[in-house]
Amino acid sequence: MPTVTQDLNNLPDVQSELDGRGMPIQRVGVTDVRYPICFSSSESTQSTSGLWEVAVSLVREKRGTHMSRFLEVLSEFEGVQTLDTLFETCVQVKERVSAEDAFLKVQFPWFVEKTAPVSKRIGKLGFDVEISVSCGRACGTEVFIRVPATSLCPCSKQVSDFGAHNQRCELRLSVRFSDGEMISLEEMFRIAERSASAQLYSVIKRVDEKHVTEQAYSNPKFVEDTVRDLAESLNSDVRIEWFKCSVENFESIHSHNAFAEIISE
Amino acid sequence: MPTVTQDLNNLPDVQSELDGRGMPIQRVGVTDVRYPICFSSSESTQSTSGLWEVAVSLVREKRGTHMSRFLEVLSEFEGVQTLDTLFETCVQVKERVSAEDAFLKVQFPWFVEKTAPVSKRIGKLGFDVEISVSCGRACGTEVFIRVPATSLCPCSKQVSDFGAHNQRCELRLSVRFSDGEMISLEEMFRIAERSASAQLYSVIKRVDEKHVTEQAYSNPKFVEDTVRDLAESLNSDVRIEWFKCSVENFESIHSHNAFAEIISE
Amino acid sequence: MPTVTQDLNNLPDVQSELDGRGMPIQRVGVTDVRYPICFSSSESTQSTSGLWEVAVSLVREKRGTHMSRFLEVLSEFEGVQTLDTLFETCVQVKERVSAEDAFLKVQFPWFVEKTAPVSKRIGKLGFDVEISVSCGRACGTEVFIRVPATSLCPCSKQVSDFGAHNQRCELRLSVRFSDGEMISLEEMFRIAERSASAQLYSVIKRVDEKHVTEQAYSNPKFVEDTVRDLAESLNSDVRIEWFKCSVENFESIHSHNAFAEIISE
Amino acid sequence: MPTVTQDLNNLPDVQSELDGRGMPIQRVGVTDVRYPICFSSSESTQSTSGLWEVAVSLVREKRGTHMSRFLEVLSEFEGVQTLDTLFETCVQVKERVSAEDAFLKVQFPWFVEKTAPVSKRIGKLGFDVEISVSCGRACGTEVFIRVPATSLCPCSKQVSDFGAHNQRCELRLSVRFSDGEMISLEEMFRIAERSASAQLYSVIKRVDEKHVTEQAYSNPKFVEDTVRDLAESLNSDVRIEWFKCSVENFESIHSHNAFAEIISE
């Protein structure tokens, strides 16, 4: 316990003390940080609220890192962010605290404009995005999205004299791009929703409801079918170096969910 | 800041200080307390984990209440709890801290045994329960449950040449019983699920899937239909003094939900 | 089940059917709708993602309401929203479906600029906002915010020879304004955080950490103290007609939370 | 669309169809399944509610797996489960659907009895457990727990003339045991909480509050210190083959969290 009043201009730097336990730390930083972001997907630019994680690795000799600098980096943001500027920010974090590695992750909602299939009404549909960047001994960027859609059960359709159970499903897609390549958030969304029994729209009228009901009924898919169709699209896309994709059905005839996952080799 | 070491046998009681702001507090206590519970619904007795809130009102003169006593009350639990013993516990809380009112709330999962409609396979289905008790200037017990089921859209069925969109839905039901009456958690569950397009089961085989698919298709209901059918059952039940019921559809053709709510007069 | 192909220009309007159950529905609509919002608090204008609920009451004679129109209303949004335009939107919803009452609720994150107390570093701090509007037989607007802050325990300080347990707390504040009055989201935030042991900042350096640590230690408050201090501020503010306020401490020496709540008369 | 009524005794098995896409699926199954569990940690046996995920891998030739059998396996549970019986269940799942691999995961709350340090009051403290089992081409069992505790900031203590910010923290620990070894859930809990600034108790009186306040103040730790101390304990325990541990502080002077993570080599 300090017994005398501290000199404000010369406060001790406890984080910079030497550490004797001889143990490096793979990842240390701040998480659940809310900070605004204005992001450009190349198809659109949107201002929204981000949920951030900023971290670094810590060498065995140092007791702590200086986390206030991670917040300073966020507070210095100006203008429109892109995958490239987020990577540069990650490099900046690494340099600010002289770390060997830095990691940056941001989640935010994104809106895509959808046109109803028959009535042509236009509206926005929101989906979740998470971008993860790392630099240092390993460098890379991974983009993850969650896409809501409709799935209709082939078994239920086949065994029933009429009707077929269907439900909201969620397609999840993580992607690392090939060198120099990029796919916009909106295009990733479209690639994913094409694999489902039917797509969702924002504003739909009765003519659209008829259309999507019949479309789903004509296009029954197990989670296994949907995840395979999605993986097939991703496999054949030369812009994609690696992916992980999954589908989860919020089963209408169960209180639990069905899921399937494929990771590229 | 204390300047001398405190006498362990005579620590100051800061909560008991007088408060000069002249303001009573309606509710003060602990929340998000995890404590095990063994509860009897009268149809079954189940041991599980409860999430508790225990609170009292505070008169204008007192600075604080003694929350450690609320935890003592939970730690003294013995044997099987019922609606009656939970009410007695609430009274005990009120008396332990000499409050005018006490409030007790506990949430826990409950399992009901379900038999598949055709294959007769047996399995357990879980649902959420919340019991709220108050005593003092107002006394009462309220039981709330959430019941998963299937809903099928009448409009989609009517306008489509084949198929109909359907989805998981949740029926929510809060009930206060008439004097001397009680309805078991399992019976409340059955009352609720009867109002949906189709019920859920735990283990179902192909013959059951055919049955529930066709049942839902033959029994299309908007959220408005479901909530009215549920309210009708509750209105006609003399054991029920007051209710609030609602239905939420996790729409398969939307990324948002539809809901409807009726509160008894 | 339809046996012939429907005429697209003349699809049946199932929602408009008459209902014979003779039961009005207090609230029916859509919830968990994500739609962008650009809002002006009068102190700042921010673009972000909203989570919406739009509902109406339904008379006993009508089977259903037309929920697609609620989405149309959201999709027609243009320009900057305020408390006034949200009320107008609510009126518009009521009229579009000829209902007696309409209800509109939107949640979104809001950012306030904070200047660290000693280093004067500037950064943004995010908090939750929820605006609820109703029109029809009852009209009103309620603004709710959640404000993170620090609380330090007076009992722990008093009984301990050194130190005192402290923790993050959350102040919650619902307000209805007096006729013709308004308080900006930022001012509501400042009113709330003043009642805590210490405020939070976005970017803080060691000199600021010293400041807020000592400030909290010099300003110990139970949840009872904090909620009374907040209620006192609100009571004496003529711009406020009604309020409900509460405080929850994420206790550092417990795995549960402490809370207190005061509702204005 | 079926045109004639199906023969109930001879419904088509759509899942067993051949699949021509030539793509194996790493993981397919059910998730978010609630089912009761009675588990023995070897120190205690507790009945509670589990949240289950049951999955298998699927060969390229088969269109789908038979998920209803996963629910049958859960519904056949009898008696007390252990790490060993959960592994046997996983093997059984694999065999029931003739898969190459099976995966089983269950989360449940667990309660440990704690005695307050001075008053010796006894009460239960709840924490989260997740057990993951896999069998087939790779076999293994991983036990994960979340342990709430108190952390106190060394920098805040050092720079401040009095007081120090502290907060609830969570230690997370995933462990794979060496051949033939096992550590009870309760012992894992004790290993974790020892690394924090102070432990939590269920029921505490003023004398205990003084004790833990002073203990935390005398034992300041960054997330970096806590995770290194925990990793040191785990490294030196021959019963542990592999671990991943992390600490997250719900910072009292921030609205975001600090975290640190170490994975064993």
PDB file of N, CA and C in Angstrom, chain B residues 1 5-6 8 11-15 34-36 47-50 66 68-69 71-72 75 109 111 118 121-128 162 202-207 210, chain D residues 1 5-6 8 11-15 34-36 47-50 66 68-69 71-72 75 109 111 118 121-128 161-162 202-207 210:
ATOM      1  N   MET B   1     -11.045   6.304   5.318  1.00  0.00           N
ATOM      2  CA  MET B   1     -10.174   5.112   5.304  1.00  0.00           C
ATOM      3  C   MET B   1      -9.854   4.746   6.753  1.00  0.00           C
ATOM      4  N   THR B   5      -6.612  -1.112  12.968  1.00  0.00           N
ATOM      5  CA  THR B   5      -7.156  -2.429  12.713  1.00  0.00           C
ATOM      6  C   THR B   5      -8.504  -2.583  13.413  1.00  0.00           C
ATOM      7  N   GLN B   6      -9.484  -3.129  12.677  1.00  0.00           N
ATOM      8  CA  GLN B   6     -10.837  -3.295  13.186  1.00  0.00           C
ATOM      9  C   GLN B   6     -10.900  -4.439  14.197  1.00  0.00           C
ATOM     10  N   LEU B   8     -12.633  -7.555  15.174  1.00  0.00           N
ATOM     11  CA  LEU B   8     -13.431  -8.532  14.417  1.00  0.00           C
ATOM     12  C   LEU B   8     -14.788  -8.814  15.061  1.00  0.00           C
ATOM     13  N   LEU B  11     -17.455  -5.288  14.325  1.00  0.00           N
ATOM     14  CA  LEU B  11     -17.359  -4.536  13.071  1.00  0.00           C
ATOM     15  C   LEU B  11     -18.585  -3.648  12.911  1.00  0.00           C
ATOM     16  N   PRO B  12     -18.417  -2.441  12.363  1.00  0.00           N
ATOM     17  CA  PRO B  12     -19.554  -1.541  12.208  1.00  0.00           C
ATOM     18  C   PRO B  12     -20.594  -2.116  11.244  1.00  0.00           C
ATOM     19  N   ASP B  13     -21.868  -1.826  11.508  1.00  0.00           N
ATOM     20  CA  ASP B  13     -22.977  -2.292  10.667  1.00  0.00           C
ATOM     21  C   ASP B  13     -23.443  -1.105   9.819  1.00  0.00           C
ATOM     22  N   VAL B  14     -22.782  -0.925   8.679  1.00  0.00           N
ATOM     23  CA  VAL B  14     -23.016   0.259   7.853  1.00  0.00           C
ATOM     24  C   VAL B  14     -24.438   0.282   7.273  1.00  0.00           C
ATOM     25  N   GLN B  15     -24.939  -0.907   6.917  1.00  0.00           N
ATOM     26  CA  GLN B  15     -26.292  -0.971   6.338  1.00  0.00           C
ATOM     27  C   GLN B  15     -27.344  -0.421   7.300  1.00  0.00           C
ATOM     28  N   ARG B  34     -27.297 -18.446  -8.560  1.00  0.00           N
ATOM     29  CA  ARG B  34     -27.521 -19.845  -8.921  1.00  0.00           C
ATOM     30  C   ARG B  34     -27.552 -20.682  -7.645  1.00  0.00           C
ATOM     31  N   TYR B  35     -28.632 -21.443  -7.480  1.00  0.00           N
ATOM     32  CA  TYR B  35     -28.716 -22.342  -6.334  1.00  0.00           C
ATOM     33  C   TYR B  35     -29.565 -23.544  -6.729  1.00  0.00           C
ATOM     34  N   PRO B  36     -29.195 -24.739  -6.299  1.00  0.00           N
ATOM     35  CA  PRO B  36     -29.955 -25.930  -6.699  1.00  0.00           C
ATOM     36  C   PRO B  36     -31.366 -25.882  -6.125  1.00  0.00           C
ATOM     37  N   SER B  47     -34.914 -32.551  -9.594  1.00  0.00           N
ATOM     38  CA  SER B  47     -33.782 -31.812  -9.019  1.00  0.00           C
ATOM     39  C   SER B  47     -33.065 -31.088 -10.146  1.00  0.00           C
ATOM     40  N   THR B  48     -32.819 -29.817  -9.970  1.00  0.00           N
ATOM     41  CA  THR B  48     -32.197 -29.066 -11.049  1.00  0.00           C
ATOM     42  C   THR B  48     -31.526 -27.816 -10.486  1.00  0.00           C
ATOM     43  N   SER B  49     -31.063 -26.952 -11.378  1.00  0.00           N
ATOM     44  CA  SER B  49     -30.393 -25.736 -10.969  1.00  0.00           C
ATOM     45  C   SER B  49     -31.356 -24.564 -11.124  1.00  0.00           C
ATOM     46  N   GLY B  50     -31.483 -23.749 -10.099  1.00  0.00           N
ATOM     47  CA  GLY B  50     -32.368 -22.583 -10.162  1.00  0.00           C
ATOM     48  C   GLY B  50     -31.578 -21.296 -10.318  1.00  0.00           C
ATOM     49  N   HIS B  66     -29.811  -6.226   4.537  1.00  0.00           N
ATOM     50  CA  HIS B  66     -28.718  -7.178   4.786  1.00  0.00           C
ATOM     51  C   HIS B  66     -28.826  -8.349   3.827  1.00  0.00           C
ATOM     52  N   SER B  68     -26.794 -10.603   2.814  1.00  0.00           N
ATOM     53  CA  SER B  68     -26.186 -11.910   3.102  1.00  0.00           C
ATOM     54  C   SER B  68     -27.241 -12.854   3.679  1.00  0.00           C
ATOM     55  N   ARG B  69     -28.264 -12.284   4.319  1.00  0.00           N
ATOM     56  CA  ARG B  69     -29.316 -13.145   4.886  1.00  0.00           C
ATOM     57  C   ARG B  69     -30.148 -13.814   3.798  1.00  0.00           C
ATOM     58  N   LEU B  71     -28.950 -15.000   1.054  1.00  0.00           N
ATOM     59  CA  LEU B  71     -28.179 -16.196   0.678  1.00  0.00           C
ATOM     60  C   LEU B  71     -28.264 -17.255   1.763  1.00  0.00           C
ATOM     61  N   GLU B  72     -28.300 -16.818   3.024  1.00  0.00           N
ATOM     62  CA  GLU B  72     -28.467 -17.789   4.108  1.00  0.00           C
ATOM     63  C   GLU B  72     -29.769 -18.563   3.950  1.00  0.00           C
ATOM     64  N   SER B  75     -29.324 -21.154   1.439  1.00  0.00           N
ATOM     65  CA  SER B  75     -28.406 -22.229   1.873  1.00  0.00           C
ATOM     66  C   SER B  75     -29.054 -23.125   2.917  1.00  0.00           C
ATOM     67  N   PRO B 109     -35.371 -25.102 -15.505  1.00  0.00           N
ATOM     68  CA  PRO B 109     -35.914 -25.907 -16.605  1.00  0.00           C
ATOM     69  C   PRO B 109     -36.750 -27.052 -16.020  1.00  0.00           C
ATOM     70  N   PHE B 111     -38.870 -30.824 -17.156  1.00  0.00           N
ATOM     71  CA  PHE B 111     -38.993 -31.815 -18.225  1.00  0.00           C
ATOM     72  C   PHE B 111     -40.326 -32.535 -18.122  1.00  0.00           C
ATOM     73  N   VAL B 118     -47.429 -41.834 -33.087  1.00  0.00           N
ATOM     74  CA  VAL B 118     -47.666 -43.097 -33.800  1.00  0.00           C
ATOM     75  C   VAL B 118     -46.728 -44.195 -33.285  1.00  0.00           C
ATOM     76  N   ARG B 121     -42.824 -43.840 -29.113  1.00  0.00           N
ATOM     77  CA  ARG B 121     -41.521 -43.679 -28.447  1.00  0.00           C
ATOM     78  C   ARG B 121     -41.651 -42.642 -27.345  1.00  0.00           C
ATOM     79  N   ILE B 122     -40.971 -42.874 -26.237  1.00  0.00           N
ATOM     80  CA  ILE B 122     -41.064 -41.982 -25.081  1.00  0.00           C
ATOM     81  C   ILE B 122     -39.766 -41.206 -24.897  1.00  0.00           C
ATOM     82  N   GLY B 123     -39.873 -39.927 -24.593  1.00  0.00           N
ATOM     83  CA  GLY B 123     -38.688 -39.127 -24.320  1.00  0.00           C
ATOM     84  C   GLY B 123     -39.085 -37.872 -23.570  1.00  0.00           C
ATOM     85  N   LYS B 124     -38.099 -37.130 -23.100  1.00  0.00           N
ATOM     86  CA  LYS B 124     -38.383 -35.945 -22.290  1.00  0.00           C
ATOM     87  C   LYS B 124     -38.182 -34.662 -23.097  1.00  0.00           C
ATOM     88  N   LEU B 125     -39.068 -33.688 -22.857  1.00  0.00           N
ATOM     89  CA  LEU B 125     -38.988 -32.401 -23.533  1.00  0.00           C
ATOM     90  C   LEU B 125     -38.821 -31.331 -22.449  1.00  0.00           C
ATOM     91  N   GLY B 126     -37.829 -30.461 -22.617  1.00  0.00           N
ATOM     92  CA  GLY B 126     -37.554 -29.449 -21.594  1.00  0.00           C
ATOM     93  C   GLY B 126     -38.247 -28.133 -21.889  1.00  0.00           C
ATOM     94  N   PHE B 127     -38.680 -27.445 -20.862  1.00  0.00           N
ATOM     95  CA  PHE B 127     -39.238 -26.092 -21.049  1.00  0.00           C
ATOM     96  C   PHE B 127     -38.884 -25.230 -19.843  1.00  0.00           C
ATOM     97  N   ASP B 128     -39.028 -23.913 -20.011  1.00  0.00           N
ATOM     98  CA  ASP B 128     -38.633 -22.970 -18.964  1.00  0.00           C
ATOM     99  C   ASP B 128     -39.781 -22.643 -18.031  1.00  0.00           C
ATOM    100  N   PHE B 162     -49.192 -25.457 -53.399  1.00  0.00           N
ATOM    101  CA  PHE B 162     -48.734 -26.617 -52.597  1.00  0.00           C
ATOM    102  C   PHE B 162     -47.829 -26.085 -51.491  1.00  0.00           C
ATOM    103  N   SER B 202     -40.208 -35.553 -28.212  1.00  0.00           N
ATOM    104  CA  SER B 202     -38.765 -35.668 -27.984  1.00  0.00           C
ATOM    105  C   SER B 202     -38.143 -36.601 -29.015  1.00  0.00           C
ATOM    106  N   VAL B 203     -38.623 -37.843 -29.064  1.00  0.00           N
ATOM    107  CA  VAL B 203     -38.105 -38.823 -30.029  1.00  0.00           C
ATOM    108  C   VAL B 203     -39.200 -39.064 -31.059  1.00  0.00           C
ATOM    109  N   ILE B 204     -38.904 -38.813 -32.341  1.00  0.00           N
ATOM    110  CA  ILE B 204     -39.920 -39.124 -33.352  1.00  0.00           C
ATOM    111  C   ILE B 204     -39.299 -39.922 -34.483  1.00  0.00           C
ATOM    112  N   LYS B 205     -40.057 -40.875 -35.001  1.00  0.00           N
ATOM    113  CA  LYS B 205     -39.628 -41.686 -36.138  1.00  0.00           C
ATOM    114  C   LYS B 205     -40.390 -41.207 -37.388  1.00  0.00           C
ATOM    115  N   ARG B 206     -40.109 -41.818 -38.525  1.00  0.00           N
ATOM    116  CA  ARG B 206     -40.721 -41.347 -39.777  1.00  0.00           C
ATOM    117  C   ARG B 206     -42.250 -41.320 -39.722  1.00  0.00           C
ATOM    118  N   VAL B 207     -42.844 -42.350 -39.104  1.00  0.00           N
ATOM    119  CA  VAL B 207     -44.321 -42.369 -39.024  1.00  0.00           C
ATOM    120  C   VAL B 207     -44.857 -41.183 -38.199  1.00  0.00           C
ATOM    121  N   LYS B 210     -44.490 -37.937 -40.356  1.00  0.00           N
ATOM    122  CA  LYS B 210     -45.651 -37.860 -41.270  1.00  0.00           C
ATOM    123  C   LYS B 210     -46.879 -37.324 -40.517  1.00  0.00           C
TER     124      LYS B 210
ATOM    125  N   MET D   1     -44.208 -34.117 -55.095  1.00  0.00           N
ATOM    126  CA  MET D   1     -45.341 -34.114 -54.157  1.00  0.00           C
ATOM    127  C   MET D   1     -46.034 -35.469 -54.231  1.00  0.00           C
ATOM    128  N   THR D   5     -51.731 -41.809 -50.931  1.00  0.00           N
ATOM    129  CA  THR D   5     -51.486 -41.970 -49.509  1.00  0.00           C
ATOM    130  C   THR D   5     -50.344 -42.974 -49.293  1.00  0.00           C
ATOM    131  N   GLN D   6     -49.432 -42.618 -48.409  1.00  0.00           N
ATOM    132  CA  GLN D   6     -48.259 -43.446 -48.139  1.00  0.00           C
ATOM    133  C   GLN D   6     -48.639 -44.684 -47.327  1.00  0.00           C
ATOM    134  N   LEU D   8     -47.871 -46.704 -44.329  1.00  0.00           N
ATOM    135  CA  LEU D   8     -47.194 -46.400 -43.056  1.00  0.00           C
ATOM    136  C   LEU D   8     -46.085 -47.397 -42.716  1.00  0.00           C
ATOM    137  N   LEU D  11     -42.586 -46.516 -45.365  1.00  0.00           N
ATOM    138  CA  LEU D  11     -42.272 -45.142 -45.750  1.00  0.00           C
ATOM    139  C   LEU D  11     -40.860 -45.074 -46.326  1.00  0.00           C
ATOM    140  N   PRO D  12     -40.651 -44.255 -47.338  1.00  0.00           N
ATOM    141  CA  PRO D  12     -39.310 -44.170 -47.952  1.00  0.00           C
ATOM    142  C   PRO D  12     -38.273 -43.639 -46.960  1.00  0.00           C
ATOM    143  N   ASP D  13     -37.029 -44.118 -47.073  1.00  0.00           N
ATOM    144  CA  ASP D  13     -35.928 -43.682 -46.208  1.00  0.00           C
ATOM    145  C   ASP D  13     -35.049 -42.724 -47.016  1.00  0.00           C
ATOM    146  N   VAL D  14     -35.433 -41.458 -46.997  1.00  0.00           N
ATOM    147  CA  VAL D  14     -34.784 -40.463 -47.856  1.00  0.00           C
ATOM    148  C   VAL D  14     -33.319 -40.240 -47.458  1.00  0.00           C
ATOM    149  N   GLN D  15     -33.062 -40.285 -46.153  1.00  0.00           N
ATOM    150  CA  GLN D  15     -31.686 -40.076 -45.682  1.00  0.00           C
ATOM    151  C   GLN D  15     -30.716 -41.103 -46.268  1.00  0.00           C
ATOM    152  N   ARG D  34     -32.091 -30.162 -24.922  1.00  0.00           N
ATOM    153  CA  ARG D  34     -32.141 -30.184 -23.462  1.00  0.00           C
ATOM    154  C   ARG D  34     -32.537 -31.579 -23.005  1.00  0.00           C
ATOM    155  N   TYR D  35     -31.731 -32.156 -22.142  1.00  0.00           N
ATOM    156  CA  TYR D  35     -32.067 -33.471 -21.589  1.00  0.00           C
ATOM    157  C   TYR D  35     -31.463 -33.555 -20.201  1.00  0.00           C
ATOM    158  N   PRO D  36     -32.194 -34.150 -19.254  1.00  0.00           N
ATOM    159  CA  PRO D  36     -31.663 -34.217 -17.888  1.00  0.00           C
ATOM    160  C   PRO D  36     -30.402 -35.079 -17.833  1.00  0.00           C
ATOM    161  N   SER D  47     -27.962 -34.152  -9.941  1.00  0.00           N
ATOM    162  CA  SER D  47     -28.974 -34.261 -10.996  1.00  0.00           C
ATOM    163  C   SER D  47     -29.279 -32.868 -11.504  1.00  0.00           C
ATOM    164  N   THR D  48     -29.240 -32.676 -12.808  1.00  0.00           N
ATOM    165  CA  THR D  48     -29.471 -31.348 -13.338  1.00  0.00           C
ATOM    166  C   THR D  48     -29.923 -31.443 -14.789  1.00  0.00           C
ATOM    167  N   SER D  49     -30.001 -30.288 -15.455  1.00  0.00           N
ATOM    168  CA  SER D  49     -30.430 -30.243 -16.834  1.00  0.00           C
ATOM    169  C   SER D  49     -29.206 -30.051 -17.724  1.00  0.00           C
ATOM    170  N   GLY D  50     -29.070 -30.871 -18.745  1.00  0.00           N
ATOM    171  CA  GLY D  50     -27.938 -30.755 -19.661  1.00  0.00           C
ATOM    172  C   GLY D  50     -28.362 -30.127 -20.978  1.00  0.00           C
ATOM    173  N   HIS D  66     -29.211 -40.357 -39.601  1.00  0.00           N
ATOM    174  CA  HIS D  66     -30.516 -40.563 -38.960  1.00  0.00           C
ATOM    175  C   HIS D  66     -30.505 -39.946 -37.570  1.00  0.00           C
ATOM    176  N   SER D  68     -32.810 -39.001 -35.523  1.00  0.00           N
ATOM    177  CA  SER D  68     -33.747 -39.426 -34.471  1.00  0.00           C
ATOM    178  C   SER D  68     -33.067 -40.435 -33.545  1.00  0.00           C
ATOM    179  N   ARG D  69     -32.078 -41.159 -34.092  1.00  0.00           N
ATOM    180  CA  ARG D  69     -31.385 -42.145 -33.244  1.00  0.00           C
ATOM    181  C   ARG D  69     -30.548 -41.468 -32.150  1.00  0.00           C
ATOM    182  N   LEU D  71     -31.476 -38.850 -30.494  1.00  0.00           N
ATOM    183  CA  LEU D  71     -32.419 -38.583 -29.401  1.00  0.00           C
ATOM    184  C   LEU D  71     -32.788 -39.864 -28.678  1.00  0.00           C
ATOM    185  N   GLU D  72     -32.869 -40.971 -29.429  1.00  0.00           N
ATOM    186  CA  GLU D  72     -33.143 -42.259 -28.782  1.00  0.00           C
ATOM    187  C   GLU D  72     -32.044 -42.587 -27.776  1.00  0.00           C
ATOM    188  N   SER D  75     -32.633 -40.691 -24.712  1.00  0.00           N
ATOM    189  CA  SER D  75     -33.828 -41.119 -23.978  1.00  0.00           C
ATOM    190  C   SER D  75     -33.617 -42.474 -23.290  1.00  0.00           C
ATOM    191  N   PRO D 109     -24.699 -26.986 -15.291  1.00  0.00           N
ATOM    192  CA  PRO D 109     -24.169 -26.257 -14.137  1.00  0.00           C
ATOM    193  C   PRO D 109     -23.746 -27.260 -13.064  1.00  0.00           C
ATOM    194  N   PHE D 111     -22.413 -27.548  -8.812  1.00  0.00           N
ATOM    195  CA  PHE D 111     -22.338 -26.796  -7.563  1.00  0.00           C
ATOM    196  C   PHE D 111     -21.244 -27.363  -6.667  1.00  0.00           C
ATOM    197  N   VAL D 118     -13.923 -16.965   7.460  1.00  0.00           N
ATOM    198  CA  VAL D 118     -13.881 -16.634   8.889  1.00  0.00           C
ATOM    199  C   VAL D 118     -15.121 -17.139   9.620  1.00  0.00           C
ATOM    200  N   ARG D 121     -19.528 -20.096   7.448  1.00  0.00           N
ATOM    201  CA  ARG D 121     -20.840 -20.393   6.884  1.00  0.00           C
ATOM    202  C   ARG D 121     -20.663 -21.242   5.621  1.00  0.00           C
ATOM    203  N   ILE D 122     -21.572 -22.168   5.424  1.00  0.00           N
ATOM    204  CA  ILE D 122     -21.482 -23.090   4.287  1.00  0.00           C
ATOM    205  C   ILE D 122     -22.583 -22.785   3.275  1.00  0.00           C
ATOM    206  N   GLY D 123     -22.231 -22.812   1.998  1.00  0.00           N
ATOM    207  CA  GLY D 123     -23.222 -22.606   0.943  1.00  0.00           C
ATOM    208  C   GLY D 123     -22.679 -23.140  -0.362  1.00  0.00           C
ATOM    209  N   LYS D 124     -23.531 -23.177  -1.372  1.00  0.00           N
ATOM    210  CA  LYS D 124     -23.132 -23.744  -2.666  1.00  0.00           C
ATOM    211  C   LYS D 124     -22.872 -22.648  -3.685  1.00  0.00           C
ATOM    212  N   LEU D 125     -21.860 -22.857  -4.507  1.00  0.00           N
ATOM    213  CA  LEU D 125     -21.515 -21.903  -5.551  1.00  0.00           C
ATOM    214  C   LEU D 125     -21.617 -22.646  -6.885  1.00  0.00           C
ATOM    215  N   GLY D 126     -22.322 -22.052  -7.854  1.00  0.00           N
ATOM    216  CA  GLY D 126     -22.531 -22.727  -9.128  1.00  0.00           C
ATOM    217  C   GLY D 126     -21.505 -22.318 -10.165  1.00  0.00           C
ATOM    218  N   PHE D 127     -21.114 -23.251 -11.029  1.00  0.00           N
ATOM    219  CA  PHE D 127     -20.239 -22.900 -12.145  1.00  0.00           C
ATOM    220  C   PHE D 127     -20.599 -23.757 -13.355  1.00  0.00           C
ATOM    221  N   ASP D 128     -20.134 -23.312 -14.542  1.00  0.00           N
ATOM    222  CA  ASP D 128     -20.472 -23.996 -15.792  1.00  0.00           C
ATOM    223  C   ASP D 128     -19.457 -25.076 -16.140  1.00  0.00           C
ATOM    224  N   ASP D 161      -3.126   6.590  -4.109  1.00  0.00           N
ATOM    225  CA  ASP D 161      -2.775   6.836  -2.709  1.00  0.00           C
ATOM    226  C   ASP D 161      -3.595   5.952  -1.778  1.00  0.00           C
ATOM    227  N   PHE D 162      -4.763   5.527  -2.223  1.00  0.00           N
ATOM    228  CA  PHE D 162      -5.605   4.621  -1.434  1.00  0.00           C
ATOM    229  C   PHE D 162      -6.548   3.911  -2.395  1.00  0.00           C
ATOM    230  N   SER D 202     -20.260 -18.484  -1.103  1.00  0.00           N
ATOM    231  CA  SER D 202     -21.699 -18.384  -1.319  1.00  0.00           C
ATOM    232  C   SER D 202     -22.326 -17.481  -0.268  1.00  0.00           C
ATOM    233  N   VAL D 203     -22.146 -17.827   1.016  1.00  0.00           N
ATOM    234  CA  VAL D 203     -22.690 -17.019   2.107  1.00  0.00           C
ATOM    235  C   VAL D 203     -21.516 -16.340   2.803  1.00  0.00           C
ATOM    236  N   ILE D 204     -21.501 -15.022   2.872  1.00  0.00           N
ATOM    237  CA  ILE D 204     -20.431 -14.361   3.624  1.00  0.00           C
ATOM    238  C   ILE D 204     -21.016 -13.310   4.568  1.00  0.00           C
ATOM    239  N   LYS D 205     -20.417 -13.217   5.742  1.00  0.00           N
ATOM    240  CA  LYS D 205     -20.803 -12.231   6.750  1.00  0.00           C
ATOM    241  C   LYS D 205     -19.743 -11.125   6.756  1.00  0.00           C
ATOM    242  N   ARG D 206     -19.965 -10.110   7.577  1.00  0.00           N
ATOM    243  CA  ARG D 206     -19.034  -8.970   7.584  1.00  0.00           C
ATOM    244  C   ARG D 206     -17.580  -9.371   7.820  1.00  0.00           C
ATOM    245  N   VAL D 207     -17.354 -10.322   8.733  1.00  0.00           N
ATOM    246  CA  VAL D 207     -15.963 -10.750   8.997  1.00  0.00           C
ATOM    247  C   VAL D 207     -15.323 -11.390   7.766  1.00  0.00           C
ATOM    248  N   LYS D 210     -14.517  -8.532   5.196  1.00  0.00           N
ATOM    249  CA  LYS D 210     -13.235  -7.913   5.573  1.00  0.00           C
ATOM    250  C   LYS D 210     -12.067  -8.792   5.088  1.00  0.00           C
TER     251      LYS D 210
END
